[in-house]
mmCIF file of C-alpha atoms in Angstrom:
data_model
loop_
_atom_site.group_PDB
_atom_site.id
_atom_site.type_symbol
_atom_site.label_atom_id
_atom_site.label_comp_id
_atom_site.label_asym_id
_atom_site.label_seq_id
_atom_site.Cartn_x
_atom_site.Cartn_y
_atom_site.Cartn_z
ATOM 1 C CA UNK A 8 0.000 0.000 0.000
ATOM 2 C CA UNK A 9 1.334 3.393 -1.018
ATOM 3 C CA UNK A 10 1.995 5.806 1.983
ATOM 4 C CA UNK A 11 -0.530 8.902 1.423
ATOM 5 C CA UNK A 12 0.542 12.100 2.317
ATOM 6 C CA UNK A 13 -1.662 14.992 3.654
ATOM 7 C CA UNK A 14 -1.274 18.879 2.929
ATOM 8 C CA UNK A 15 0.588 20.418 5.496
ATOM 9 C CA UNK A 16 -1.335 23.135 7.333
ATOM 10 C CA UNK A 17 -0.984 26.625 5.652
ATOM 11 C CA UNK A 18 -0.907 29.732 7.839
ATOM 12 C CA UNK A 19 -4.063 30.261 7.307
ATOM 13 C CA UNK A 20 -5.653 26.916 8.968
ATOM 14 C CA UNK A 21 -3.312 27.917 11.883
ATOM 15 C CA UNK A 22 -4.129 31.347 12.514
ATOM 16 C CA UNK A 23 -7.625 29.910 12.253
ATOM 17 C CA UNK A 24 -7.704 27.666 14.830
ATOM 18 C CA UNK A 25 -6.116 30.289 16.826
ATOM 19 C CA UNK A 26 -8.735 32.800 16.017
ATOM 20 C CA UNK A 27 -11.553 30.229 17.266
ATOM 21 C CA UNK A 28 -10.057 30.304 20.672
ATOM 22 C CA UNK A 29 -9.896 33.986 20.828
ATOM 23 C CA UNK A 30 -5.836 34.427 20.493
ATOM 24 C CA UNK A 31 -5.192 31.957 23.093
ATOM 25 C CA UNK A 32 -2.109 29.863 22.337
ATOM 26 C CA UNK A 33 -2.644 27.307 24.963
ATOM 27 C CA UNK A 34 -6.190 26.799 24.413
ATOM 28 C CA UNK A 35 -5.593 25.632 20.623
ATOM 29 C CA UNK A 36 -3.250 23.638 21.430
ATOM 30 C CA UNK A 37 -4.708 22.020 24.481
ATOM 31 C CA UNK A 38 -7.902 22.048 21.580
ATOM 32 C CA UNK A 39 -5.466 19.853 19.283
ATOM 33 C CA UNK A 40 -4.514 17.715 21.645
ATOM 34 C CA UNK A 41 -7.317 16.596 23.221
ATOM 35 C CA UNK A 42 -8.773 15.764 18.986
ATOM 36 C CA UNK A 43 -5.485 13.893 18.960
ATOM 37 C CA UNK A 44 -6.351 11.718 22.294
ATOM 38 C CA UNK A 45 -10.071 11.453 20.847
ATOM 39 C CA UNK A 46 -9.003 9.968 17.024
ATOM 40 C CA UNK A 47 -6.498 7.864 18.246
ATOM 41 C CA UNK A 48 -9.267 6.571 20.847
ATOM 42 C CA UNK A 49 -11.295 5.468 17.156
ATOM 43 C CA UNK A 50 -8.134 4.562 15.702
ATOM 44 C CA UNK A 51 -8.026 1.585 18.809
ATOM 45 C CA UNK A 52 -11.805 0.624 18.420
ATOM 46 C CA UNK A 53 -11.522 0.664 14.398
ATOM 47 C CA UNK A 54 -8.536 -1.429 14.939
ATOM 48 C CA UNK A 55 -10.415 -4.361 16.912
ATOM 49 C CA UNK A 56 -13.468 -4.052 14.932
ATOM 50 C CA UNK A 57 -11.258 -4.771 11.480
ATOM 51 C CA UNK A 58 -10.087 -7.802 10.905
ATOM 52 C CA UNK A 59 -6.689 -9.015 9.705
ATOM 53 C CA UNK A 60 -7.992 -10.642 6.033
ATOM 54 C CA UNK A 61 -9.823 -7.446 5.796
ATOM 55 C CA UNK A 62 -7.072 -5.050 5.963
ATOM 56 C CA UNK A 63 -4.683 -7.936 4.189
ATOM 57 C CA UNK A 64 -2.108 -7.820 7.398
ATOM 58 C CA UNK A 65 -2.041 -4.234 7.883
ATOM 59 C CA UNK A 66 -1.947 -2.478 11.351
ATOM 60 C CA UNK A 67 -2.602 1.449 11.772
ATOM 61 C CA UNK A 68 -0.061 3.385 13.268
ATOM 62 C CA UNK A 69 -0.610 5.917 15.584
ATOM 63 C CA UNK A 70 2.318 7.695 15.589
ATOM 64 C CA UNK A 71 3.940 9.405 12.561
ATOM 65 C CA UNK A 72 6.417 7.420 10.197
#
């Protein structure tokens, strides 16, 4: 399976998410993080729901390669 990459954020998503929370630094990132604790919560169920001739041996990976 071919590695897919994603866009990169562009200043603009960034100075978005920083707008939402009113300028505050440590509330978008403490935002990001807790989406990042939350997906990789799915990640784990999607994992045991899947099974291994479904996904032909592969295994998601939850940290960045």
């Amino acid at each position: 399976m071919k590695h897919q990459s994603f866009p990169k954020p562009i200043a603009g998503d960034i100075a978005e998410v920083v707008a939402y929370h009113g300028g505050d630094m440590q509330a978008a990132i403490g935002t990001l993080l807790e989406d990042i604790r939350h997906l990789r919560q799915h990640l784990a169920l999607a994992e045991g729901a899947m099974s291994r001739g479904m996904t032909r041996g592969w295994r998601p990976s939850y940290d960045r390669d």
